[in-house]
Structures are given as structure tokens and as C-alpha cells.
Coordinates of C-alpha atoms in Angstrom, one line a residue:
X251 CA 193.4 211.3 5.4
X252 CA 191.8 208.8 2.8
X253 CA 188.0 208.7 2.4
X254 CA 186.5 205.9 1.0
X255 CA 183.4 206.0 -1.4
X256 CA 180.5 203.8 0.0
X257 CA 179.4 200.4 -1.9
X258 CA 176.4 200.4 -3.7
X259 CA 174.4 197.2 -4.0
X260 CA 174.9 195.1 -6.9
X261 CA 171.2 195.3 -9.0
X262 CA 170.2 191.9 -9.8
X263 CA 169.2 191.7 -14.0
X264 CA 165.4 191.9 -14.3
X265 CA 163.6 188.6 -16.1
X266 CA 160.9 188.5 -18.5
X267 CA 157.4 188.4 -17.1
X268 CA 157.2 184.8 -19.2
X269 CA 160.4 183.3 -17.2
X270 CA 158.6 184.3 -13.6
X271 CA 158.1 181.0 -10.7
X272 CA 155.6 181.3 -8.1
X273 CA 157.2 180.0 -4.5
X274 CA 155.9 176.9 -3.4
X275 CA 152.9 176.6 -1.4
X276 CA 150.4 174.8 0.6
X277 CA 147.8 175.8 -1.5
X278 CA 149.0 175.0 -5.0
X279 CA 150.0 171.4 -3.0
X280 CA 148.2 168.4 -4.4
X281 CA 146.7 167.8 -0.6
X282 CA 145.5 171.4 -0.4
X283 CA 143.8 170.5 -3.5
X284 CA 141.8 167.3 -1.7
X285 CA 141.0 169.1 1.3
X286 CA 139.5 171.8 -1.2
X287 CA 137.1 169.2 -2.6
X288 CA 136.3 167.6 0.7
X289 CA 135.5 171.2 1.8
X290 CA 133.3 171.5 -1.1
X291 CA 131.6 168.5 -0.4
X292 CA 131.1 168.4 2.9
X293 CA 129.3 172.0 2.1
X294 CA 127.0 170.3 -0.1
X295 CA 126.2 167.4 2.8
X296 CA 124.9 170.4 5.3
X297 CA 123.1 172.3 3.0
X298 CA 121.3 169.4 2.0
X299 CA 120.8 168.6 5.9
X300 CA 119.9 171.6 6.3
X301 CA 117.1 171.9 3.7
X302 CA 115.8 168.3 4.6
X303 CA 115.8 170.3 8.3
X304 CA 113.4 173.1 7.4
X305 CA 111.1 170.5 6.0
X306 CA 110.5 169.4 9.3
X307 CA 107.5 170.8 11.2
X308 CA 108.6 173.1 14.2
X309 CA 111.9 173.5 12.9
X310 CA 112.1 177.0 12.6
X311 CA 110.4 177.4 16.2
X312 CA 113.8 175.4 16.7
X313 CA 116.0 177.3 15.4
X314 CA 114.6 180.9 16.6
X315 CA 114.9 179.8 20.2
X316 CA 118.5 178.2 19.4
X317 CA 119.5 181.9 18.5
X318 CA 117.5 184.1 20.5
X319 CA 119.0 181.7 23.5
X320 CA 122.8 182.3 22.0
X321 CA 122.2 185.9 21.7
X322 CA 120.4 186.8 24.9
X323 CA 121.8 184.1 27.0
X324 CA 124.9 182.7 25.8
X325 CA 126.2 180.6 29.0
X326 CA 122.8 178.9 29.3
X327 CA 123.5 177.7 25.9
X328 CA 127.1 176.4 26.6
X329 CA 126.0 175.0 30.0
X330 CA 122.7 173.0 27.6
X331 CA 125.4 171.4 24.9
X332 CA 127.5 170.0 28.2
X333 CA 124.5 168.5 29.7
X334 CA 123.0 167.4 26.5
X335 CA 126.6 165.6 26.2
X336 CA 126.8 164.6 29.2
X337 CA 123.1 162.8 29.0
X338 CA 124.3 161.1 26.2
X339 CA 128.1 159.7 27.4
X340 CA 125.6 158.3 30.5
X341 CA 123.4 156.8 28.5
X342 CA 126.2 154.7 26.2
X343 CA 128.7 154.3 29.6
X344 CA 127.4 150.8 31.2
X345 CA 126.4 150.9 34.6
X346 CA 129.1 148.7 36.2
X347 CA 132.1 147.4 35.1
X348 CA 131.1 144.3 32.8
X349 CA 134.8 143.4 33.1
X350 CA 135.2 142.9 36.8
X351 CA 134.2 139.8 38.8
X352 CA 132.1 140.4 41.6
X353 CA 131.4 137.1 43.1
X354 CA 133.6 133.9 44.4
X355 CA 134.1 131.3 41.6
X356 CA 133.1 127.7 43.4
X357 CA 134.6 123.9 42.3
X358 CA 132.7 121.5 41.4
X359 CA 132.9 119.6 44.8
X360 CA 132.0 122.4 46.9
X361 CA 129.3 123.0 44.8
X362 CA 127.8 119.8 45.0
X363 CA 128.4 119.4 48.5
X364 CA 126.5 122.7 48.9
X365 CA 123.6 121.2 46.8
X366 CA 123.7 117.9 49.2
X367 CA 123.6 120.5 52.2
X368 CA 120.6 122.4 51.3
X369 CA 117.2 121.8 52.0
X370 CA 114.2 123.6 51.0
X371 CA 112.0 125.2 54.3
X372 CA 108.4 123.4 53.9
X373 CA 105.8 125.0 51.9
X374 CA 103.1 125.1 55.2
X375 CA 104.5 124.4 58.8
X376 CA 103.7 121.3 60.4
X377 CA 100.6 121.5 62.7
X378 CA 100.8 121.4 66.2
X379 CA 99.5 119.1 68.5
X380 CA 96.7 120.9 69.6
X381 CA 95.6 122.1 66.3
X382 CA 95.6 118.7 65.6
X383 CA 93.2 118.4 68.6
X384 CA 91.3 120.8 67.4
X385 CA 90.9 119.6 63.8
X386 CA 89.4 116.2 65.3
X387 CA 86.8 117.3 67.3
X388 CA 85.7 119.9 64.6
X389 CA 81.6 119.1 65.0
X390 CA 79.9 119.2 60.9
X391 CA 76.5 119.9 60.7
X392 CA 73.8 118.0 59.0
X393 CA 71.1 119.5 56.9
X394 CA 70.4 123.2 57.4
X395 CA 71.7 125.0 60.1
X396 CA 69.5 127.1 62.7
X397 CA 68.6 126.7 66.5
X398 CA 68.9 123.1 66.9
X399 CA 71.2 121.3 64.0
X400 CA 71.5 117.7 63.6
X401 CA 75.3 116.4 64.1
X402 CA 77.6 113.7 61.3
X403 CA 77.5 111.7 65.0
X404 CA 73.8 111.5 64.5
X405 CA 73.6 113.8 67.8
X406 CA 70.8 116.9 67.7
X407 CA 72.1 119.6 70.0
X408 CA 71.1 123.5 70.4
X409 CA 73.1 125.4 68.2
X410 CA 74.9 128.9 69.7
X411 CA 77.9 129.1 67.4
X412 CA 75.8 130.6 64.3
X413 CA 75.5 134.0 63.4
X414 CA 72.1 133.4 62.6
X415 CA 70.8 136.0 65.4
X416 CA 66.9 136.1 63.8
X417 CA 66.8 132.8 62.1
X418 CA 66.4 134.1 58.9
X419 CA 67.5 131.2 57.6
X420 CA 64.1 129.8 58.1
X421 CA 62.2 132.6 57.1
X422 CA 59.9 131.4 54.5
X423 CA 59.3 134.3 52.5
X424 CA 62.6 134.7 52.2
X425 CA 63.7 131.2 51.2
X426 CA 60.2 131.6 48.5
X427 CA 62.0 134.4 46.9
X428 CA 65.4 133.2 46.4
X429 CA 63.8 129.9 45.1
X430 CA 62.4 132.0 42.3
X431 CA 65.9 134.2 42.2
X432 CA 67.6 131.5 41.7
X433 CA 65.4 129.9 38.5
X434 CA 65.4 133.5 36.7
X435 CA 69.1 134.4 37.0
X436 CA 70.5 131.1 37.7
X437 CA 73.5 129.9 40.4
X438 CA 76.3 132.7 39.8
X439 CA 77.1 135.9 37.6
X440 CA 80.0 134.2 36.1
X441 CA 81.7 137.5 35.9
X442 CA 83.0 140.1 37.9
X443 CA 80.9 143.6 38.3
X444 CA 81.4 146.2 36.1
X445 CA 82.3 143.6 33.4
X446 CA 79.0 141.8 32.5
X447 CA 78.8 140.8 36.1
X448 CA 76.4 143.4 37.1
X449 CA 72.9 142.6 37.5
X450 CA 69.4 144.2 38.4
X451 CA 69.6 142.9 41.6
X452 CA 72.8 144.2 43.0
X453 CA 72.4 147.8 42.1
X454 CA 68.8 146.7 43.7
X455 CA 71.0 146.1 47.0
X456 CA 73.2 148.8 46.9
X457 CA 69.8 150.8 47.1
X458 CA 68.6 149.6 49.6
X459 CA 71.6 149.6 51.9
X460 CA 72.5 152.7 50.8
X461 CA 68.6 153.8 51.9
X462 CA 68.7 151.9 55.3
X463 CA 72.0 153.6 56.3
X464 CA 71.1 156.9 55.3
X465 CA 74.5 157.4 52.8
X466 CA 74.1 159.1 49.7
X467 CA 75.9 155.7 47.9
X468 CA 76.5 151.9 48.5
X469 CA 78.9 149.2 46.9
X470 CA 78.3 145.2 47.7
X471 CA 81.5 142.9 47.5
X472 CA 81.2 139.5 46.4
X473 CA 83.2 138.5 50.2
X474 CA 82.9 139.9 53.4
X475 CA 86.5 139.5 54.5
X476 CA 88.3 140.8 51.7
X477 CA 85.6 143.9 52.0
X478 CA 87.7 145.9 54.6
X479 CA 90.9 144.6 53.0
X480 CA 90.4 145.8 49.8
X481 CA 89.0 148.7 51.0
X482 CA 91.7 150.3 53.1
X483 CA 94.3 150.2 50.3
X484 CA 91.8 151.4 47.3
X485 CA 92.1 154.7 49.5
X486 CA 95.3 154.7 51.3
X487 CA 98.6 154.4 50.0
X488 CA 102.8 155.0 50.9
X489 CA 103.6 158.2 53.2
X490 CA 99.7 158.1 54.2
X491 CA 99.2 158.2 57.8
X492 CA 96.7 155.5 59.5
X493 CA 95.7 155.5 63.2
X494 CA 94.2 152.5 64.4
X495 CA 92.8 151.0 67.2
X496 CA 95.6 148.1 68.5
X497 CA 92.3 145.7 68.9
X498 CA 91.0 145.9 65.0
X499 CA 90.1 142.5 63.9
X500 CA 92.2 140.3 61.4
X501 CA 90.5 141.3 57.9
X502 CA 91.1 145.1 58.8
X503 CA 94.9 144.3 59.8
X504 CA 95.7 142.5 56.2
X505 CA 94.3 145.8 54.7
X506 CA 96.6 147.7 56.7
X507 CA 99.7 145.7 55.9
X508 CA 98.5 146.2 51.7
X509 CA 98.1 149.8 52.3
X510 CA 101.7 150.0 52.9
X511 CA 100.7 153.5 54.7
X512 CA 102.2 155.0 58.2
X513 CA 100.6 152.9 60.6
X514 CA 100.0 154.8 63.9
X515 CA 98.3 152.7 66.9
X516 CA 96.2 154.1 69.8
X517 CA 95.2 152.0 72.4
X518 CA 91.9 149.9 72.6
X519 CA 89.0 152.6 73.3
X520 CA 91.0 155.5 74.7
X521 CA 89.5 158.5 72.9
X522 CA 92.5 160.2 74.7
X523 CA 95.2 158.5 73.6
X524 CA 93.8 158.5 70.3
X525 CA 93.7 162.3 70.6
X526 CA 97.8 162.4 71.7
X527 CA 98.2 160.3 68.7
X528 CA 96.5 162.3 66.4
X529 CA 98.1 165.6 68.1
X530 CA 101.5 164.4 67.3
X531 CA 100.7 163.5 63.5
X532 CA 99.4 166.9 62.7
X533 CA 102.6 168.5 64.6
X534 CA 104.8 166.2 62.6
X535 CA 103.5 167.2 59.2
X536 CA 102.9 170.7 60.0
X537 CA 106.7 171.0 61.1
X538 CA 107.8 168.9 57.7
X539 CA 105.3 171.4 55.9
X540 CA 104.0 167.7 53.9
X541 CA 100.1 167.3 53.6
X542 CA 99.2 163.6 53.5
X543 CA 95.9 162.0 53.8
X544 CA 95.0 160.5 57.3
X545 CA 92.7 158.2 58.6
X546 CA 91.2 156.8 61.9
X547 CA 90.7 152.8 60.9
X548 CA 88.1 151.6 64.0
X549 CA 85.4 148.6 64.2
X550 CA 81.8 150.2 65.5
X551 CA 81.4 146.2 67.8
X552 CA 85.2 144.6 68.0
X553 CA 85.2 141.3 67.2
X554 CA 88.1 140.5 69.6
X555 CA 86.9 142.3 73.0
X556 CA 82.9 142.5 71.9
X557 CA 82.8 146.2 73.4
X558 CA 82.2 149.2 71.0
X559 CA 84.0 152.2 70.6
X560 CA 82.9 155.6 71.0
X561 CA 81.7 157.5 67.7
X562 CA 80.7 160.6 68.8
X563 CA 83.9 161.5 70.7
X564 CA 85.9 159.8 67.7
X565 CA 83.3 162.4 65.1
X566 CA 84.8 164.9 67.2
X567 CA 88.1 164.2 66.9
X568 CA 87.9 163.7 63.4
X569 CA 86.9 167.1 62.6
X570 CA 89.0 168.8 65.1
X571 CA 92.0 167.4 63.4
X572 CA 91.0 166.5 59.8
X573 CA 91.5 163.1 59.9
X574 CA 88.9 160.7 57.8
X575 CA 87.0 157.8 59.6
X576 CA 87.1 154.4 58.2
X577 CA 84.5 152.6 60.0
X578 CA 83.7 148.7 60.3
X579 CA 80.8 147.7 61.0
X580 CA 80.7 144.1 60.1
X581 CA 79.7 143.1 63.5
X582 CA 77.4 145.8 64.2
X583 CA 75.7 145.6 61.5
X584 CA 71.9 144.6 61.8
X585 CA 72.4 144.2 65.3
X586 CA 72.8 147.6 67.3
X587 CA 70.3 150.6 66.9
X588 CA 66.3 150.4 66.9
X589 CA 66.4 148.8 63.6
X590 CA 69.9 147.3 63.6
X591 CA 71.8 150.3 61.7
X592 CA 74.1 149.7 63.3
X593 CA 76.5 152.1 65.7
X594 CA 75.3 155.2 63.9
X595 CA 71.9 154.8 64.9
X596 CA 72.6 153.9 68.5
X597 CA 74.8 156.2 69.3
X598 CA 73.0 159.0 67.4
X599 CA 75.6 159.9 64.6
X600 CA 74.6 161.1 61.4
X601 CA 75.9 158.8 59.2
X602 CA 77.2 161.5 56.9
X603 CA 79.9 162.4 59.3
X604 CA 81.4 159.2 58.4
X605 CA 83.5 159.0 55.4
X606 CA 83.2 154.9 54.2
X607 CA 80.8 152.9 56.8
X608 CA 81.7 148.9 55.9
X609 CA 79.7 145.8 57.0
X610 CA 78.8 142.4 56.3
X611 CA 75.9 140.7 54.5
X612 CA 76.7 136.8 55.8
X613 CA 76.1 137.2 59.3
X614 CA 72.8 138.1 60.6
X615 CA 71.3 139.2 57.4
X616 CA 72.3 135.2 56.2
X617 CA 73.1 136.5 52.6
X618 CA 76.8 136.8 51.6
X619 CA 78.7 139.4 50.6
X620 CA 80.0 142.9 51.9
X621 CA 79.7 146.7 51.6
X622 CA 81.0 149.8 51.8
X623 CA 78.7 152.2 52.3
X624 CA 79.3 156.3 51.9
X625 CA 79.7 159.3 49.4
X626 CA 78.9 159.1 45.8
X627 CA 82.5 159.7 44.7
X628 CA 83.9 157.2 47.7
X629 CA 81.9 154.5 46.1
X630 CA 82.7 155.6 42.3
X631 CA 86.4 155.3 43.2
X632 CA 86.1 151.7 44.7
X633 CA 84.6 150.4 40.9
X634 CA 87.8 150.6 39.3
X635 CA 90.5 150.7 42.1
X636 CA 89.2 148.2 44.8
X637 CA 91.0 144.9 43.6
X638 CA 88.4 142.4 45.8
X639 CA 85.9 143.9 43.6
X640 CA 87.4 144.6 39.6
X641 CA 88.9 141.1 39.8
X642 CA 86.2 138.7 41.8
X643 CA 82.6 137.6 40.4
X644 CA 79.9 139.5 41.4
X645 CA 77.9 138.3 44.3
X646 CA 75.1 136.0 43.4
X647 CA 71.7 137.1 42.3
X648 CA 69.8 135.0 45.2
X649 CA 72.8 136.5 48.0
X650 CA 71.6 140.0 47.0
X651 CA 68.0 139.3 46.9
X652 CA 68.8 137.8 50.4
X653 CA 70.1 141.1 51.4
X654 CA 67.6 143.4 50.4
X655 CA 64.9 141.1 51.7
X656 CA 66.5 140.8 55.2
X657 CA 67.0 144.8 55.6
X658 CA 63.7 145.2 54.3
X659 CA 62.5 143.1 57.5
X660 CA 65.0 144.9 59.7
X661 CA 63.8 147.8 58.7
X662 CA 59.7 147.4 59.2
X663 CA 60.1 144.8 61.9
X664 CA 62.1 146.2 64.9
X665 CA 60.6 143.7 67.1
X666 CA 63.2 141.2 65.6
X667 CA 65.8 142.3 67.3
X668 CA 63.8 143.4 70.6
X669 CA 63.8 139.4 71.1
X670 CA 66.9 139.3 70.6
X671 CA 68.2 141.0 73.2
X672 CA 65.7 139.7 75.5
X673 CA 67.8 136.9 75.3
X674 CA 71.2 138.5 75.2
X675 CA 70.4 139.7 78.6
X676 CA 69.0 136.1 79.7
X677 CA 72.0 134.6 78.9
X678 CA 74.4 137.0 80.3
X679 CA 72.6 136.7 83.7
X680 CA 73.1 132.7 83.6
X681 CA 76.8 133.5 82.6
X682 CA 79.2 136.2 84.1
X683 CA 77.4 137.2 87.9
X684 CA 77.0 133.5 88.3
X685 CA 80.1 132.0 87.2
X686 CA 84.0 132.2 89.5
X687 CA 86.0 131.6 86.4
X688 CA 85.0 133.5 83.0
X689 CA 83.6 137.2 82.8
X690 CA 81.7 138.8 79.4
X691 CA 83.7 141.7 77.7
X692 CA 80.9 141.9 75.1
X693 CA 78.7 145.3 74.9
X694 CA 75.0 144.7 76.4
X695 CA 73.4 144.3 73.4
X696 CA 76.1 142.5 71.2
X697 CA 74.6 138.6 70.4
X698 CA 78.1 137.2 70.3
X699 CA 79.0 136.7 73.9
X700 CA 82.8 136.7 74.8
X701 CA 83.7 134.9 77.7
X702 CA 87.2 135.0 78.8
X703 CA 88.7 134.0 82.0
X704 CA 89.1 136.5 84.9
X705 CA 92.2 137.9 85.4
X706 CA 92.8 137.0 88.9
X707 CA 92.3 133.1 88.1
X708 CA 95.3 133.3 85.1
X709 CA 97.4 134.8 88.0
X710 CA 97.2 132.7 90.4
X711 CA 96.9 129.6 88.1
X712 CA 99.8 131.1 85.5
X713 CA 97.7 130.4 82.4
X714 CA 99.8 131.2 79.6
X715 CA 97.7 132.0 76.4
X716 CA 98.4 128.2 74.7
X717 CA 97.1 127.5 78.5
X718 CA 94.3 129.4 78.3
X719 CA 93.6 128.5 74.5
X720 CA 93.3 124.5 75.9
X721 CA 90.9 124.8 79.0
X722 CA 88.5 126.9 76.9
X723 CA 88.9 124.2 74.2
X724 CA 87.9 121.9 77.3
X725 CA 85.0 123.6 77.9
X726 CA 83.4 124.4 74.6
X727 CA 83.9 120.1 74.1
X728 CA 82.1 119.9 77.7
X729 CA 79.3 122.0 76.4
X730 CA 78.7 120.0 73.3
X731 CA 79.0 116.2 75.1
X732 CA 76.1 118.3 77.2
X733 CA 74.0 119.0 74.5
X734 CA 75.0 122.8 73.8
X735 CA 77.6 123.9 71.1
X736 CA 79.4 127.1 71.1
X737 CA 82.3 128.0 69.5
X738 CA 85.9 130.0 70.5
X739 CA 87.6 132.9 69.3
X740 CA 90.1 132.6 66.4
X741 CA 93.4 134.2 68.1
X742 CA 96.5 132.5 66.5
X743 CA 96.2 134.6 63.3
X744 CA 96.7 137.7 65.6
X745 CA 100.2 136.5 66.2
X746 CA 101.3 136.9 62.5
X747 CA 99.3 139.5 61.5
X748 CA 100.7 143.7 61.9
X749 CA 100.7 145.0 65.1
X750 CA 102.2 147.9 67.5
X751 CA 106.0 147.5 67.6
X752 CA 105.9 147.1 71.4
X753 CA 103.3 144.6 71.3
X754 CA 101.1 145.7 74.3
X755 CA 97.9 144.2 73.2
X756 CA 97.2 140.5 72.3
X757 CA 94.4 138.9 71.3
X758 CA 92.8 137.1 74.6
X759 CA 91.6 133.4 74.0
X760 CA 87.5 133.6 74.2
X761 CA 84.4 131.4 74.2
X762 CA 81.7 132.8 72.1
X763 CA 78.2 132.0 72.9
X764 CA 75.7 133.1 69.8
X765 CA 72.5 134.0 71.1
X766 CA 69.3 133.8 68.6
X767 CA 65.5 134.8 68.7
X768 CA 65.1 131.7 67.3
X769 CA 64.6 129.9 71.5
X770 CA 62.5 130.5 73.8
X771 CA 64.0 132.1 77.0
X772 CA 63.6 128.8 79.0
X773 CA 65.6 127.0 76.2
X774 CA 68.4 130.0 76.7
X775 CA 67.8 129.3 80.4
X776 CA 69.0 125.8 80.0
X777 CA 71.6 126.3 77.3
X778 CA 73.3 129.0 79.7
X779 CA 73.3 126.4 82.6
X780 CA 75.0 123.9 80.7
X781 CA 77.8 126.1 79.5
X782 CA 78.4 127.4 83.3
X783 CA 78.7 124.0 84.6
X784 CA 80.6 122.8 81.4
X785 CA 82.9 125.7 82.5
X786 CA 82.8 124.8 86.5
X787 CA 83.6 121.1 85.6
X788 CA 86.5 121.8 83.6
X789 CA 88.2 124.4 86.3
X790 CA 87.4 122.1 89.1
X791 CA 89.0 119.1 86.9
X792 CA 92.2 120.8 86.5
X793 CA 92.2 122.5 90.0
X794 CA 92.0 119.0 91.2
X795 CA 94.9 117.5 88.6
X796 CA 97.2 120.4 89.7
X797 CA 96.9 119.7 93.2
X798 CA 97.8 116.0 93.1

């Protein structure tokens, strides 16, 4: 048996230390060598970012919360980096595609042939015929207006279409003072309150309102319809809740439709479906968990129906349910109560109980003007939010003397308004017990008398309300060719204006007959006469050209 010796390995010959080669590598490379420098400088760029960093005030508050966040929370960090990149891809990305065509591309015919098509709607409809009619046998006045007025025709007639209940319009001590009103302050403010507009004699006003009414604070408006329409939305705003009676008048309705609030209707003088109404509000928001402001909107005298509405039931409901009155008393205003206060006084409210009490200053007090009358910081707020008073010139210096002249007499001199109503009830007993065809829906002691007519003769005669608008028309022309002018109710803006969805209530078409102090009771004798038989004649007339 052989055996073989194993191999050894061959030994390779060792080489001077002088005649060694390093292996090639990436970082003897001449690109290793670059991205060494670039390295280097890029170092040098964030240090000096960084030291220009810590100059800035807060940084290190910055920094400390950057770390204690990493440290103690690391996935809130991560999750803040995505959303801080994801806020900033949203706010380079465009928001629609600006590469995509999102509309039909037209010729040139059919674009002109649309052009010939079109027609712009008129700026103003044309009138009717009958406002036409109406616009025609407008009567102007002559010279100053009071009991009797003088026509353009020449014609002198007794004069019931005028707010001017006490005749102050002839009062000479009145017209003595704003003579010498008018020479110290001149004709007009020139500028709105608040901004150089203001003047002795308004906060003068305000005063003596304020003291009249009882309220702790008083603002006068330069207009009495924008008053209540500038009022309502100074207070009320989106997602506020309004409940309204359906029969507010037209001024109170524009302020409603500004107020762009929740707009809740009850219907005309039923405390108890006002209640229901109010019932189901404070379920709804106590179910939704939402607090909102609410408000009951309400006239103390409605200019549409004459009737008033029922203030201590409405004080009742309002604190029952939290809900905040907005009352208008622009037609109750120097006329009901024992010294014209209005519906507070006679119905025995505290004024306090209600928040904003608004009226008028250019009816029966023959100034001009509005108010709002209530808490110190209700009337504070209106200086700088209500937009009928920051952007209109104030009301003039002799209007606001007027005002605090008239409440002054008002106030000392009850007796005004005791004749007054003397001949309210004169009137009325020459008007509705005597007459087949109209009926009064006015309160006893309101001046302006609505006459409508009675429901049975629009049944049987099936007056439509354009019907009804052109008989009364009729008569009111019948009473003037007779020597007696009155005027009719406004009702054609009610079609327009914001109402209940299900349109339950409309404005009725009305005569109003204005009764004054200013004539005897055998002059209101006569004038009532002539306006029943003015009436009578115009039924009969048509009775008679419907039968043939």
C-alpha cells in the first residue's frame, strides 16, 4: 500500500512595504471626493441656518416643544409633518382642473341669433289699469293741511285722510317754536347722528320720550318706516327664531325678510296659537340642545285690521318661554292710554316688561321721525349697528323740537285726546250699526277707522279682492265729489312682501276714515252721513248694473 505525502501550499514571495497598492475604492474615487465637498458644504449652509434660527425670538420655545413632542409623543409628531404637507400640496394643487372645458363652445351664428333672441325683462312693470285709475284721481292739497284743506281743483272739502288726530299742525305755540328752531339750527343736520349729526335737540327728544314712556333709554330715527326695519335686523340675525303675528304691517315685514332669521307665524290675535307656536320652538331647540335668540315681533294697534293685540297675555307668554318682545307701536302711539302712551298704558303693562317699544313721530305728534324706545344697552347697540340710523342724516332740529313739544302737550293735556274719541265714537255710530254693506274692524278708541265690506255681501256678490279694491275706490271718489275725503288702505304691497307659506291671511281692501278733534261733532255728524250714503250709492249702483 502507497501513501502519499499531502501538498503544502505554495507561499507567495513577500514585497517591500514601498512596492504595496491599495485596492480600488469608492472613497479614493474622484466622485467620492465631490460628494465629500458637497457634504462639507451643505454642513456649513445648516449651521449657518441654524445660527440665523436661534436669532429669532421664540425659537428656542420652538425647538423645546419640537423635542419634548418627538420624545414624549412621537406619532403626534409624524401625524403633524403629514398634515403640515398635506396643507401645503392643497394649497399649491388648483381647485379644478384648469385644463378641462366645462362649457359648450357656440358659432358665431348661433351666438348672434341668441343676442337677436334675447330681451331684457323691464326695469318696473307696466301699471295696471286701475292703478292707472288710481294715479288720476289722486286729490293734492293746497296750502297747509288740517280739518278742511283747500283742493288743486279749487274745491275746499273736510279732510278725514290725515293723521292729524289733535290738529297740532295748527297749534300755534308749536308752529312759534319751530319758527325760532328753525333760524338757530337751520333746515337740516347735514349729517348723520353720531357723526356731527347730533344735536342738542335730539338727545333733548330722546329725553323726553324716553320719560313719557317710562323706559330707562330712547333712540329717534330720522324715518319712521325704516324704524322697525332697521330695527329688527340690528338685533336679529341667521338661525334666530322670530314669531310673528301673520297681520304685521308692511315696514315690520321688510325687516323680517333683512333679518334673514327663522320666521315662525301665529295667527292674527290668537294668544293660543301663539303659545303652540312658541311650545314647539322651545321643544325644537331643547331636543337639538342649540340656544338661539327668539323673539315675538307684534304691532300694539295693526294697521291692517285696526284691532290691538293682547299684551298682558303676550307679557305672559314671554316670560314663561323666554322669548323677547318686539313691539310696534307706530299706530298706538299718542293715541291709546290716558295720555296717549300708548298700549302699555292702556292695558296696564309696565313698560319694562317690554324689551324695544318702537313708534312714530309723523303721525299724530306731526313731527317726523321714529323711535325705539327701551333698555340702556338696547339703545346703545342700535348707534352703531342699526343701518337706518349710522348711514341716514339726523332728523331735523325743528322735527325734534316738534316732538318733544307735542309729548309735552300729550302729556299735561289729556283732554286732547278725550275729544278725540268723543268723536271716534260719533263717527262709528254714523258708520257700521247704520250701514248694510261695510262693518269697522278698528279698536274703539283707534282714530283710523277701517271699514271693510261684510263678509256675507262678498259671498253672495263674489267680490274678488281686485273687486273689492274697485268699489271701495268707488266710494272713497263718491265721498270726495260729496264734499268729504278719506282715504283706502294700501294692500297690493302685501302681495310681495314675506308671508306664511300657506298663505292663510291676506290683507283685506279697507276705507280709512281719520277722525280729528279738530270738528265739531255736528261737522263729524255730517261727514259720517256723507260717507254712508257715498257707500249706499255705490252698492246700489252696481247691484242695479249686475242685475240688468
Amino acid at each position: 500500500m502507497v501513501h502519499f505525502a499531502p501538498r503544502m501550499p505554495r507561499r507567495q514571495p513577500v514585497l517591500p512595504r514601498s512596492q504595496w497598492k491599495s485596492p480600488p475604492t469608492a472613497f479614493n474615487s474622484p466622485t467620492a471626493m465631490e460628494l465629500e465637498a458637497l457634504h462639507g458644504r451643505l454642513h456649513a449652509a445648516l449651521q449657518q441656518v441654524w445660527s440665523a434660527f436661534q436669532k429669532v425670538p421664540g425659537s428656542a420655545v420652538l425647538v423645546r416643544y419640537v423635542q419634548s413632542s418627538y420624545q414624549n409623543d412621537p406619532v403626534r409628531s409624524a401625524i403633524e409633518l403629514v398634515l403640515l404637507l398635506f396643507f401645503i400640496r392643497y394649497l399649491l394643487s388648483p381647485s379644478y382642473s384648469t385644463q378641462k372645458q366645462n362649457y359648450v363652445k357656440l358659432g358665431e351664428d348661433e351666438i348672434d341669433e341668441l343676442i337677436d333672441d334675447w330681451a331684457p325683462e323691464p326695469l318696473v312693470a307696466d301699471r295696471t289699469p286701475f292703478e292707472e285709475l288710481e294715479s288720476e284721481r289722486l286729490p293734492v292739497i293746497v296750502g297747509p293741511t288740517g280739518p278742511k284743506v283747500k283742493l288743486s281743483t279749487g274745491r275746499t272739502v273736510t279732510n278725514l285722510a290725515s293723521y292729524n288726530f289733535y290738529n297740532f299742525n295748527a297749534n300755534e305755540q308749536i308752529k312759534e317754536k319751530a319758527i325760532q328752531t328753525l333760524r338757530t339750527y337751520g333746515v337740516g343736520p347735514c349729517g348723520p347722528p353720531q357723526f356731527y349729526g347730533t344735536q342738542d335737540v335730539h338727545v333733548k327728544a330722546e329725553a323726553d320720550i324716553a320719560n313719557y314712556l317710562g323706559t330707562e333709554s330712547c333712540i329717534v330715527y330720522a324715518q319712521s318706516f325704516s324704524t322697525v326695519s332697521s330695527v329688527i335686523p340690528a338685533f336679529c340675525k341667521r338661525g334666530d327664531v322670530i314669531v310673528a303675528d301673520e297681520a304685521v304691517n308692511y315696514s315690520i315685514r321688510k325687516g323680517l325678510q333683512v333679518s334673514r332669521s327663522n320666521i315662525k307665524w301665529f295667527d292674527h290675535g290668537d294668544m293660543d296659537h301663539l303659545e303652540r307656536v312658541m311650545q314647539a320652538v322651545a321643544r325644537e331647540q331643547a331636543k337639538a340642545k342649540r340656544l338661539t335668540r327668539r323673539f315675538i315681533v307684534t304691532e300694539g294697534l295693526f294697521e291692517t285690521t285696526g284691532d290691538c293685540t293682547n299684551l298682558p297675555r303676550l307679557v305672559e307668554l314671554k316670560e314663561r318661554y323666554r322669548f323677547r318682545i318686539i313691539l310696534d307701536e307706530t299706530w298706538s302711539f299718542g293715541v291709546l292710554g290716558r295720555t296717549g302712551r300708548g298700549l302699555t298704558e292702556a292695558q296696564h303693562v309696565d313698560p319694562q316688561q317690554i324689551d324695544m317699544i318702537i313708534g312714530s313721530l309723523s303721525g299724530p305728534l306731526c313731527a317726523g321721525g321714529g323711535f325705539c324706545a327701551g333698555p340702556k344697552d338696547v339703545v346703545e347697540h342700535q348707534r352703531i349697528t342699526s343701518s337706518a340710523y349710522t348711514y341716514s342724516a339726523a332728523l331735523p332740529a325743528m322735527l325734534a323740537m316738534t316732538a318733544s313739544e307735542t309729548v309735552h302737550l300729550l302729556q299735561s293735556n289729556p283732554d286732547i285726546l278725550s275729544q278725540c274719541r268723543e268723536n271716534i265714537k260719533t263717527m262709528k255710530a254714523q258708520l257700521d250699526p247704520r250701514s248694510d254693506w261695510v262693518a269697522c274692524t278698528s279698536a274703539p278708541e283707534n282714530p283710523v277707522i277701517l271699514l271693510v265690506l261684510k263678509p256675507d255681501v262678498i259671498r253672495t256678490r263674489r267680490l274678488s279682492v281686485d273687486d273689492q279694491e274697485r268699489i271701495l275706490m268707488e266710494c272713497a271718489d263718491e265721498s270726495l265729489a260729496n264734499g268729504v275725503m278719506i282715504a283706502r288702505l294700501k294692500t297690493r304691497p302685501y302681495a310681495h312682501a314675506i308671508a306664511a307659506k300657506d298663505g292663510s291671511w291676506s290683507a283685506q281692501p279697507a276705507i280709512k276714515v281719520c277722525v280729528t278733534s279738530a270738528l265739531s261733532k255736528k261737522d263729524i255728524e255730517k261727514a259720517g252721513v256723507t260717507i254712508r250714503h257715498a257707500i249706499t250709492k255705490v252698492m246700489t249702483r252696481k247691484a242695479s248694473h249686475k242685475s240688468t
